[in-house]
Amino acid sequence: MHVTQTYWLEHAWLDTHVEPGVAVDTADGRITAVRSEVTTPPPGAEILRGLTLPGLANAHSHAFHRALRGTAQVGSGTFWTWREVMYATAARLTPDTYHALARAVYAEMALAGITAVGEFHYVHHAPGGTPYADPNAMGEALVAAAAEAGIRITLLDTAYLSSGFGQPPTTHQLRFSDGTADAWAERCSVLKDRDHARIGAAIHSVRAVPADQLETVARWAEERRAPLHVHLSEQTAENDACREAHGCTPAQLLALHGVLGPRTTGVHNTHLTAEDISLIGSSGTGTCMCPTTERDLADGIGPAVALQNEGSRLCLGSDSHAVIDLLEEARAMELNERLRTRTRGHWTAAALLRAASADGHAALGWDEAGTLEPGALADFTTIALDSVRTAGPLPRLGAESAVFAASAADVSHTVVGGRHVVRDGVHRLVPDVPKALADAVAALRG
Ligand SMILES: [Zn+2]
């Protein structure tokens, strides 16, 4: 069946500027034409009032962390104490409860204008480490959840084999582990791409994958030309332990074992040496900043400007889902840098949008998304310009209102593959997203 639809965009972000009155023709989920100076909506067109952007890509997600929102804010501590609370939640997940939670979380993402998610997935097996009857039951639950919520997913199937350098997994971590990288590869080789889903790889961290296992994961991704993500230097304790075990930094260890390169994305890249920054940049390795999580977990501020200057492409993720708002992630990257340097204007709004859309999609293996042009996937999101946050006539409409003033609550439309998933702020596939979230979180608390 040949499905065509025209959308009329009151204002459209066309990579460098806003254009009023743009018609976007789509067929079978792709953009076939972008027509400017269309002052009135063509007959039969879906009308998108506000500012329409390319779909947003959430390049780093752990869907189950959404169950910790609010509850993990009580008390003091560090990343490491937060992790204990997170492990207690992970211990209660089953394929069914994880499916229900992820469907609701991905629906929340759709409502926030996110059209693709990179799910960094490591809860593979039953508690204790016994595989499910389908060893990929958990990954399949996430892929199905994304389909039901109407968004794209790159399942970054994650190798997680040890609790630290030379240490076996702890009780909580047993369900994350396949034992060896070969066994990990064998399991995830069974997973297949679909229209809305692509399969990528991840190395949880240099703590969780022994050095002699890194190459197996890197080779698996290389052979499939699949994206490869890795948590990198989020914590100084990881750097210290890596130096003690291997006499080098995590970035150096990854470089030594063939992990860095243009299809690889380092997540966080927070505590790096000058040499690390140049290794990451010169190898073409990307960087996924997760500013709302990094500030929530008291991680520190990563050197995003320096990384970009050395050649690392930047993208953004909501990671622990303390909030799900890619516009907030985008401006937080700039605002963190302002606080650190006491100067403004490190990125333009256009550059921040690029990180939140085209470059995020590229990091997830969706190179054909993230732009409004013929041939691209028909994925876009519309920001209302008449809310309390965005109202006020501007002399010249740019991306600034969207990036520096709007929030996820201002997303009025989300279109994925030419399908209107969110219309006028209402999710069309998951009827009551707050209830779905509440029920899924309650089920996990038992
Ligand atoms: Zn993470």
PDB file of C-alpha atoms and ligand atoms in Angstrom, residues 60-62 65 120 231 234 267-268 290 319-320, ligand 1:
ATOM      1  CA  HIS A  60      21.118   7.463  25.740  1.00  0.00           C
ATOM      2  CA  SER A  61      18.335   5.833  27.749  1.00  0.00           C
ATOM      3  CA  HIS A  62      17.944   3.261  30.491  1.00  0.00           C
ATOM      4  CA  HIS A  65      15.525   4.283  35.621  1.00  0.00           C
ATOM      5  CA  PHE A 120      21.510   1.092  26.454  1.00  0.00           C
ATOM      6  CA  HIS A 231      29.979   4.726  29.246  1.00  0.00           C
ATOM      7  CA  GLU A 234      31.723   9.215  34.129  1.00  0.00           C
ATOM      8  CA  VAL A 267      28.620   8.410  26.851  1.00  0.00           C
ATOM      9  CA  HIS A 268      29.370  11.167  29.409  1.00  0.00           C
ATOM     10  CA  CYS A 290      23.538  13.667  29.406  1.00  0.00           C
ATOM     11  CA  ASP A 319      19.953   8.656  30.486  1.00  0.00           C
ATOM     12  CA  SER A 320      18.433   8.171  33.977  1.00  0.00           C
TER      13      SER A 320
HETATM   14 ZN    ZN B   1      23.902   5.429  31.164  1.00  0.00          ZN
END
